[in-house]
């Protein structure tokens, strides 16, 4: 029959290392998400600028009667493309804010966990010292 006094727990250092590994993985995943969002936003902004420049040249050409009415129809396509870019930039901005919030929550959670661990370790150490006297 097993004794209840034979029960052992893992060391605090091992638990801390496991937690650091787990939250490190989550932190890296959030960093990757943020980087991917920012890369896409940069690409969309570049596309927006290019389309804006094309639209400006087309408007100038239309004003100068330098293009046919058929080419003037391209303006609608450029306008729709600009609207799509702005919508996507807005969505990516919300995603960036969301991931930023997650990252802040993670950092706060990890910091609070460390403080709690340190306080618990200090209390345990004081308790052990008191029992020895």
Tab-separated table of N, CA and C in Angstrom:
chain	number	residue	atom	x	y	z
A	1	UNK	N	0.838	-1.168	0.000
A	1	UNK	CA	0.000	0.000	0.000
A	1	UNK	C	0.890	1.240	0.000
A	2	UNK	N	0.581	2.179	-0.868
A	2	UNK	CA	1.396	3.383	-1.016
A	2	UNK	C	1.068	4.368	0.093
A	3	UNK	N	2.090	4.988	0.548
A	3	UNK	CA	1.927	5.983	1.599
A	3	UNK	C	1.566	7.328	0.984
A	4	UNK	N	0.708	8.076	1.638
A	4	UNK	CA	0.358	9.402	1.130
A	4	UNK	C	1.518	10.364	1.279
A	5	UNK	N	2.490	10.012	2.117
A	5	UNK	CA	3.641	10.878	2.317
A	5	UNK	C	4.685	10.713	1.218
A	6	UNK	N	4.482	9.757	0.329
A	6	UNK	CA	5.424	9.528	-0.767
A	6	UNK	C	5.127	10.420	-1.973
A	7	UNK	N	4.029	11.157	-1.907
A	7	UNK	CA	3.649	12.040	-3.017
A	7	UNK	C	4.674	13.152	-3.156
A	8	UNK	N	5.145	13.355	-4.390
A	8	UNK	CA	6.135	14.403	-4.653
A	8	UNK	C	5.603	15.341	-5.730
A	9	UNK	N	6.008	16.577	-5.644
A	9	UNK	CA	5.635	17.548	-6.671
A	9	UNK	C	6.891	17.937	-7.427
A	10	UNK	N	6.669	18.588	-8.546
A	10	UNK	CA	7.814	19.057	-9.336
A	10	UNK	C	8.428	20.265	-8.647
A	11	UNK	N	9.653	20.538	-8.999
A	11	UNK	CA	10.322	21.701	-8.411
A	11	UNK	C	9.750	22.987	-8.993
A	12	UNK	N	9.835	24.058	-8.226
A	12	UNK	CA	9.367	25.356	-8.698
A	12	UNK	C	10.143	25.805	-9.927
A	13	UNK	N	11.430	25.503	-9.961
A	13	UNK	CA	12.236	25.886	-11.126
A	13	UNK	C	11.743	25.198	-12.391
A	14	UNK	N	11.388	23.935	-12.277
A	14	UNK	CA	10.878	23.213	-13.451
A	14	UNK	C	9.544	23.799	-13.894
A	15	UNK	N	8.673	24.115	-12.937
A	15	UNK	CA	7.388	24.734	-13.276
A	15	UNK	C	7.606	26.082	-13.960
A	16	UNK	N	8.516	26.885	-13.436
A	16	UNK	CA	8.807	28.189	-14.046
A	16	UNK	C	9.331	28.032	-15.467
A	17	UNK	N	10.217	27.065	-15.644
A	17	UNK	CA	10.780	26.831	-16.980
A	17	UNK	C	9.689	26.397	-17.960
A	18	UNK	N	8.796	25.536	-17.509
A	18	UNK	CA	7.676	25.095	-18.357
A	18	UNK	C	6.797	26.283	-18.731
A	19	UNK	N	6.489	27.129	-17.748
A	19	UNK	CA	5.667	28.306	-18.018
A	19	UNK	C	6.367	29.252	-18.982
A	20	UNK	N	7.659	29.494	-18.775
A	20	UNK	CA	8.404	30.380	-19.668
A	20	UNK	C	8.407	29.853	-21.096
A	21	UNK	N	8.554	28.551	-21.251
A	21	UNK	CA	8.531	27.940	-22.581
A	21	UNK	C	7.159	28.133	-23.227
A	22	UNK	N	6.122	27.847	-22.474
A	22	UNK	CA	4.741	27.946	-22.989
A	22	UNK	C	4.422	29.380	-23.417
A	23	UNK	N	4.702	30.323	-22.530
A	23	UNK	CA	4.366	31.709	-22.843
A	23	UNK	C	5.328	32.315	-23.855
A	24	UNK	N	6.531	31.783	-23.927
A	24	UNK	CA	7.461	32.199	-24.981
A	24	UNK	C	6.934	31.812	-26.354
A	25	UNK	N	6.364	30.618	-26.455
A	25	UNK	CA	5.769	30.174	-27.725
A	25	UNK	C	4.614	31.086	-28.122
A	26	UNK	N	3.773	31.411	-27.150
A	26	UNK	CA	2.638	32.285	-27.427
A	26	UNK	C	3.125	33.676	-27.836
A	27	UNK	N	4.129	34.163	-27.160
A	27	UNK	CA	4.699	35.474	-27.478
A	27	UNK	C	5.250	35.507	-28.905
A	28	UNK	N	5.975	34.469	-29.278
A	28	UNK	CA	6.519	34.400	-30.644
A	28	UNK	C	5.401	34.313	-31.680
A	29	UNK	N	4.346	33.572	-31.372
A	29	UNK	CA	3.210	33.462	-32.295
A	29	UNK	C	2.548	34.829	-32.483
A	30	UNK	N	2.380	35.569	-31.397
A	30	UNK	CA	1.785	36.905	-31.504
A	30	UNK	C	2.694	37.844	-32.290
A	31	UNK	N	4.007	37.726	-32.082
A	31	UNK	CA	4.959	38.542	-32.849
A	31	UNK	C	4.864	38.230	-34.345
A	32	UNK	N	4.735	36.945	-34.665
A	32	UNK	CA	4.608	36.549	-36.075
A	32	UNK	C	3.315	37.101	-36.680
A	33	UNK	N	2.229	37.020	-35.930
A	33	UNK	CA	0.958	37.572	-36.410
A	33	UNK	C	1.088	39.074	-36.657
A	34	UNK	N	1.669	39.782	-35.709
A	34	UNK	CA	1.828	41.235	-35.841
A	34	UNK	C	2.695	41.572	-37.050
A	35	UNK	N	3.762	40.823	-37.244
A	35	UNK	CA	4.650	41.072	-38.390
A	35	UNK	C	3.926	40.795	-39.709
A	36	UNK	N	3.144	39.733	-39.766
A	36	UNK	CA	2.384	39.418	-40.976
A	36	UNK	C	1.356	40.486	-41.301
A	37	UNK	N	0.691	40.977	-40.273
A	37	UNK	CA	-0.293	42.047	-40.469
A	37	UNK	C	0.397	43.298	-40.993
A	38	UNK	N	1.524	43.648	-40.392
A	38	UNK	CA	2.240	44.862	-40.807
A	38	UNK	C	2.785	44.730	-42.231
A	39	UNK	N	3.247	43.550	-42.598
A	39	UNK	CA	3.729	43.316	-43.965
A	39	UNK	C	2.589	43.514	-44.963
A	40	UNK	N	1.425	42.954	-44.641
A	40	UNK	CA	0.277	43.107	-45.543
A	40	UNK	C	-0.153	44.569	-45.627
A	41	UNK	N	-0.188	45.259	-44.487
A	41	UNK	CA	-0.569	46.685	-44.488
A	41	UNK	C	0.386	47.499	-45.355
A	42	UNK	N	1.669	47.220	-45.251
A	42	UNK	CA	2.658	47.939	-46.055
A	42	UNK	C	2.410	47.701	-47.541
A	43	UNK	N	2.134	46.457	-47.911
A	43	UNK	CA	1.851	46.129	-49.303
A	43	UNK	C	0.591	46.804	-49.818
A	44	UNK	N	-0.444	46.809	-48.990
A	44	UNK	CA	-1.709	47.441	-49.391
A	44	UNK	C	-1.520	48.953	-49.529
A	45	UNK	N	-0.768	49.548	-48.607
A	45	UNK	CA	-0.517	50.997	-48.704
A	45	UNK	C	0.229	51.327	-50.000
A	46	UNK	N	1.208	50.496	-50.355
A	46	UNK	CA	1.951	50.714	-51.608
A	46	UNK	C	1.012	50.623	-52.801
A	47	UNK	N	0.136	49.634	-52.772
A	47	UNK	CA	-0.824	49.474	-53.865
A	47	UNK	C	-1.761	50.678	-53.920
A	48	UNK	N	-2.217	51.133	-52.761
A	48	UNK	CA	-3.095	52.291	-52.689
A	48	UNK	C	-2.419	53.516	-53.310
A	49	UNK	N	-1.159	53.736	-52.968
A	49	UNK	CA	-0.425	54.885	-53.510
A	49	UNK	C	-0.283	54.789	-55.027
A	50	UNK	N	0.000	53.589	-55.522
A	50	UNK	CA	0.145	53.397	-56.965
A	50	UNK	C	-1.179	53.641	-57.687
A	51	UNK	N	-2.251	53.096	-57.132
A	51	UNK	CA	-3.567	53.283	-57.755
A	51	UNK	C	-3.974	54.754	-57.687
A	52	UNK	N	-3.679	55.407	-56.557
A	52	UNK	CA	-3.988	56.838	-56.427
A	52	UNK	C	-3.266	57.654	-57.489
A	53	UNK	N	-2.005	57.344	-57.711
A	53	UNK	CA	-1.232	58.066	-58.732
A	53	UNK	C	-1.831	57.829	-60.114
A	54	UNK	N	-2.184	56.582	-60.409
A	54	UNK	CA	-2.802	56.277	-61.702
A	54	UNK	C	-4.122	57.026	-61.864
A	55	UNK	N	-4.907	57.080	-60.793
A	55	UNK	CA	-6.192	57.784	-60.854
A	55	UNK	C	-5.975	59.283	-61.088
A	56	UNK	N	-4.968	59.840	-60.430
A	56	UNK	CA	-4.692	61.268	-60.604
A	56	UNK	C	-4.286	61.579	-62.040
A	57	UNK	N	-3.438	60.734	-62.607
A	57	UNK	CA	-3.031	60.949	-64.001
A	57	UNK	C	-4.212	60.801	-64.947
A	58	UNK	N	-5.073	59.842	-64.666
A	58	UNK	CA	-6.244	59.626	-65.513
A	58	UNK	C	-7.203	60.819	-65.424
A	59	UNK	N	-7.416	61.342	-64.224
A	59	UNK	CA	-8.280	62.513	-64.064
A	59	UNK	C	-7.714	63.694	-64.852
A	60	UNK	N	-6.410	63.883	-64.743
A	60	UNK	CA	-5.774	64.986	-65.475
A	60	UNK	C	-5.934	64.798	-66.983
A	61	UNK	N	-5.763	63.561	-67.430
A	61	UNK	CA	-5.912	63.285	-68.856
A	61	UNK	C	-7.346	63.503	-69.313
A	62	UNK	N	-8.306	63.117	-68.466
A	62	UNK	CA	-9.714	63.320	-68.813
A	62	UNK	C	-10.008	64.814	-68.900
A	63	UNK	N	-9.498	65.574	-67.914
A	63	UNK	CA	-9.713	67.025	-67.908
A	63	UNK	C	-9.125	67.688	-69.149
A	64	UNK	N	-8.046	67.154	-69.634
A	64	UNK	CA	-7.381	67.716	-70.821
A	64	UNK	C	-7.904	67.097	-72.112
A	65	UNK	N	-8.919	66.274	-71.986
A	65	UNK	CA	-9.497	65.576	-73.139
A	65	UNK	C	-8.451	64.785	-73.904
A	66	UNK	N	-7.476	64.259	-73.154
A	66	UNK	CA	-6.396	63.509	-73.787
A	66	UNK	C	-6.704	62.018	-73.888
A	67	UNK	N	-7.820	61.589	-73.315
A	67	UNK	CA	-8.171	60.173	-73.379
A	67	UNK	C	-9.592	60.023	-73.891
A	68	UNK	N	-9.864	58.847	-74.381
A	68	UNK	CA	-11.197	58.568	-74.918
A	68	UNK	C	-12.170	58.291	-73.770
A	69	UNK	N	-13.416	58.273	-74.082
A	69	UNK	CA	-14.462	57.990	-73.097
A	69	UNK	C	-14.312	56.571	-72.558
A	70	UNK	N	-13.793	55.661	-73.380
A	70	UNK	CA	-13.582	54.282	-72.927
A	70	UNK	C	-12.576	54.234	-71.781
A	71	UNK	N	-11.511	54.987	-71.904
A	71	UNK	CA	-10.492	55.022	-70.841
A	71	UNK	C	-11.044	55.697	-69.596
A	72	UNK	N	-11.975	56.597	-69.779
A	72	UNK	CA	-12.585	57.258	-68.633
A	72	UNK	C	-13.317	56.239	-67.751
A	73	UNK	N	-13.779	55.154	-68.346
A	73	UNK	CA	-14.439	54.077	-67.596
A	73	UNK	C	-13.496	53.397	-66.616
A	74	UNK	N	-12.209	53.510	-66.857
A	74	UNK	CA	-11.215	52.934	-65.948
A	74	UNK	C	-11.271	53.612	-64.580
A	75	UNK	N	-11.769	54.847	-64.571
A	75	UNK	CA	-11.822	55.586	-63.321
A	75	UNK	C	-12.683	54.868	-62.288
A	76	UNK	N	-13.779	54.271	-62.726
A	76	UNK	CA	-14.636	53.524	-61.803
A	76	UNK	C	-13.885	52.343	-61.191
A	77	UNK	N	-13.111	51.651	-62.019
A	77	UNK	CA	-12.322	50.518	-61.525
A	77	UNK	C	-11.272	50.984	-60.511
A	78	UNK	N	-10.611	52.096	-60.819
A	78	UNK	CA	-9.605	52.624	-59.900
A	78	UNK	C	-10.245	53.058	-58.580
A	79	UNK	N	-11.412	53.670	-58.684
A	79	UNK	CA	-12.124	54.097	-57.475
A	79	UNK	C	-12.485	52.896	-56.614
A	80	UNK	N	-12.990	51.850	-57.218
A	80	UNK	CA	-13.336	50.636	-56.468
A	80	UNK	C	-12.094	50.001	-55.845
A	81	UNK	N	-11.003	50.021	-56.579
A	81	UNK	CA	-9.752	49.477	-56.057
A	81	UNK	C	-9.272	50.277	-54.845
A	82	UNK	N	-9.391	51.597	-54.927
A	82	UNK	CA	-9.006	52.452	-53.794
A	82	UNK	C	-9.892	52.173	-52.576
A	83	UNK	N	-11.186	52.010	-52.800
A	83	UNK	CA	-12.102	51.706	-51.703
A	83	UNK	C	-11.749	50.361	-51.058
A	84	UNK	N	-11.424	49.374	-51.887
A	84	UNK	CA	-11.056	48.051	-51.367
A	84	UNK	C	-9.774	48.137	-50.534
A	85	UNK	N	-8.823	48.923	-51.011
A	85	UNK	CA	-7.578	49.105	-50.257
A	85	UNK	C	-7.859	49.735	-48.894
A	86	UNK	N	-8.677	50.758	-48.878
A	86	UNK	CA	-8.994	51.427	-47.610
A	86	UNK	C	-9.723	50.496	-46.645
A	87	UNK	N	-10.649	49.687	-47.188
A	87	UNK	CA	-11.360	48.730	-46.326
A	87	UNK	C	-10.377	47.731	-45.719
A	88	UNK	N	-9.470	47.239	-46.545
A	88	UNK	CA	-8.512	46.244	-46.051
A	88	UNK	C	-7.556	46.859	-45.028
A	89	UNK	N	-7.116	48.073	-45.274
A	89	UNK	CA	-6.242	48.751	-44.327
A	89	UNK	C	-6.956	48.916	-42.983
A	90	UNK	N	-8.242	49.241	-43.022
A	90	UNK	CA	-9.025	49.379	-41.791
A	90	UNK	C	-9.117	48.046	-41.045
A	91	UNK	N	-9.411	46.976	-41.777
A	91	UNK	CA	-9.505	45.647	-41.163
A	91	UNK	C	-8.163	45.267	-40.539
A	92	UNK	N	-7.092	45.497	-41.264
A	92	UNK	CA	-5.767	45.163	-40.742
A	92	UNK	C	-5.420	46.011	-39.524
A	93	UNK	N	-5.873	47.247	-39.494
A	93	UNK	CA	-5.665	48.095	-38.323
A	93	UNK	C	-6.364	47.517	-37.096
A	94	UNK	N	-7.589	47.038	-37.282
A	94	UNK	CA	-8.318	46.405	-36.165
A	94	UNK	C	-7.616	45.132	-35.713
A	95	UNK	N	-7.129	44.350	-36.688
A	95	UNK	CA	-6.397	43.135	-36.335
A	95	UNK	C	-5.126	43.471	-35.556
A	96	UNK	N	-4.423	44.506	-36.011
A	96	UNK	CA	-3.196	44.919	-35.327
A	96	UNK	C	-3.506	45.332	-33.892
A	97	UNK	N	-4.572	46.105	-33.697
A	97	UNK	CA	-4.971	46.519	-32.352
A	97	UNK	C	-5.342	45.315	-31.489
A	98	UNK	N	-6.038	44.348	-32.072
A	98	UNK	CA	-6.434	43.151	-31.340
A	98	UNK	C	-5.211	42.352	-30.889
A	99	UNK	N	-4.285	42.122	-31.808
A	99	UNK	CA	-3.071	41.371	-31.478
A	99	UNK	C	-2.243	42.136	-30.444
A	100	UNK	N	-2.213	43.453	-30.576
A	100	UNK	CA	-1.515	44.291	-29.598
A	100	UNK	C	-2.140	44.122	-28.211
A	101	UNK	N	-3.459	44.094	-28.162
A	101	UNK	CA	-4.156	43.880	-26.896
A	101	UNK	C	-3.857	42.516	-26.305
A	102	UNK	N	-3.824	41.503	-27.165
A	102	UNK	CA	-3.466	40.158	-26.698
A	102	UNK	C	-2.050	40.149	-26.130
A	103	UNK	N	-1.147	40.814	-26.840
A	103	UNK	CA	0.253	40.860	-26.396
A	103	UNK	C	0.364	41.560	-25.040
A	104	UNK	N	-0.375	42.668	-24.879
A	104	UNK	CA	-0.358	43.379	-23.602
A	104	UNK	C	-0.916	42.486	-22.489
A	105	UNK	N	-2.015	41.782	-22.780
A	105	UNK	CA	-2.604	40.874	-21.789
A	105	UNK	C	-1.627	39.772	-21.413
A	106	UNK	N	-0.944	39.223	-22.406
A	106	UNK	CA	0.042	38.173	-22.141
A	106	UNK	C	1.163	38.702	-21.260
A	107	UNK	N	1.704	39.861	-21.617
A	107	UNK	CA	2.805	40.434	-20.834
A	107	UNK	C	2.362	40.699	-19.396
A	108	UNK	N	1.161	41.235	-19.216
A	108	UNK	CA	0.635	41.508	-17.875
A	108	UNK	C	0.458	40.208	-17.097
A	109	UNK	N	-0.112	39.201	-17.760
A	109	UNK	CA	-0.338	37.908	-17.121
A	109	UNK	C	0.981	37.278	-16.677
A	110	UNK	N	1.976	37.314	-17.541
A	110	UNK	CA	3.277	36.714	-17.228
A	110	UNK	C	3.945	37.478	-16.081
A	111	UNK	N	3.895	38.815	-16.139
A	111	UNK	CA	4.496	39.614	-15.066
A	111	UNK	C	3.814	39.336	-13.727
A	112	UNK	N	2.494	39.285	-13.724
A	112	UNK	CA	1.762	38.997	-12.490
A	112	UNK	C	2.079	37.596	-11.985
A	113	UNK	N	2.223	36.649	-12.904
A	113	UNK	CA	2.571	35.279	-12.525
A	113	UNK	C	3.943	35.209	-11.882
A	114	UNK	N	4.891	35.961	-12.435
A	114	UNK	CA	6.238	35.987	-11.845
A	114	UNK	C	6.201	36.569	-10.438
A	115	UNK	N	5.477	37.660	-10.281
A	115	UNK	CA	5.377	38.286	-8.955
A	115	UNK	C	4.746	37.326	-7.954
A	116	UNK	N	3.692	36.643	-8.376
A	116	UNK	CA	3.019	35.692	-7.499
A	116	UNK	C	3.957	34.557	-7.130
A	117	UNK	N	4.711	34.042	-8.113
A	117	UNK	CA	5.683	32.976	-7.847
A	117	UNK	C	6.738	33.434	-6.852
A	118	UNK	N	7.237	34.655	-7.066
A	118	UNK	CA	8.269	35.176	-6.160
A	118	UNK	C	7.719	35.352	-4.753
A	119	UNK	N	6.504	35.868	-4.641
A	119	UNK	CA	5.889	36.051	-3.325
A	119	UNK	C	5.638	34.706	-2.649
A	120	UNK	N	5.170	33.725	-3.432
A	120	UNK	CA	4.915	32.392	-2.879
A	120	UNK	C	6.218	31.749	-2.423
A	121	UNK	N	7.256	31.895	-3.226
A	121	UNK	CA	8.559	31.329	-2.865
A	121	UNK	C	9.085	31.975	-1.594
A	122	UNK	N	8.922	33.292	-1.492
A	122	UNK	CA	9.389	34.000	-0.299
A	122	UNK	C	8.610	33.550	0.935
A	123	UNK	N	7.284	33.393	0.797
A	123	UNK	CA	6.465	32.927	1.931
A	123	UNK	C	6.867	31.516	2.342
A	124	UNK	N	7.067	30.667	1.342
A	124	UNK	CA	7.478	29.292	1.647
A	124	UNK	C	8.831	29.271	2.330
A	125	UNK	N	9.750	30.092	1.841
A	125	UNK	CA	11.090	30.135	2.440
A	125	UNK	C	11.007	30.617	3.888
A	126	UNK	N	10.175	31.631	4.143
A	126	UNK	CA	10.013	32.121	5.518
A	126	UNK	C	9.396	31.039	6.388
A	127	UNK	N	8.423	30.331	5.829
A	127	UNK	CA	7.775	29.257	6.583
A	127	UNK	C	8.737	28.141	6.912
A	128	UNK	N	9.586	27.769	5.983
A	128	UNK	CA	10.592	26.727	6.218
A	128	UNK	C	11.585	27.181	7.280
A	129	UNK	N	11.996	28.463	7.189
A	129	UNK	CA	12.954	28.978	8.160
A	129	UNK	C	12.344	28.997	9.550
A	130	UNK	N	11.063	29.340	9.656
A	130	UNK	CA	10.397	29.392	10.954
A	130	UNK	C	10.239	28.005	11.544
A	131	UNK	N	9.987	27.008	10.700
A	131	UNK	CA	9.837	25.640	11.196
A	131	UNK	C	11.154	25.081	11.724
A	132	UNK	N	12.246	25.539	11.148
A	132	UNK	CA	13.538	25.039	11.581
A	132	UNK	C	13.944	25.605	12.938
A	133	UNK	N	13.374	26.728	13.350
A	133	UNK	CA	13.728	27.330	14.648
A	133	UNK	C	12.786	26.913	15.683
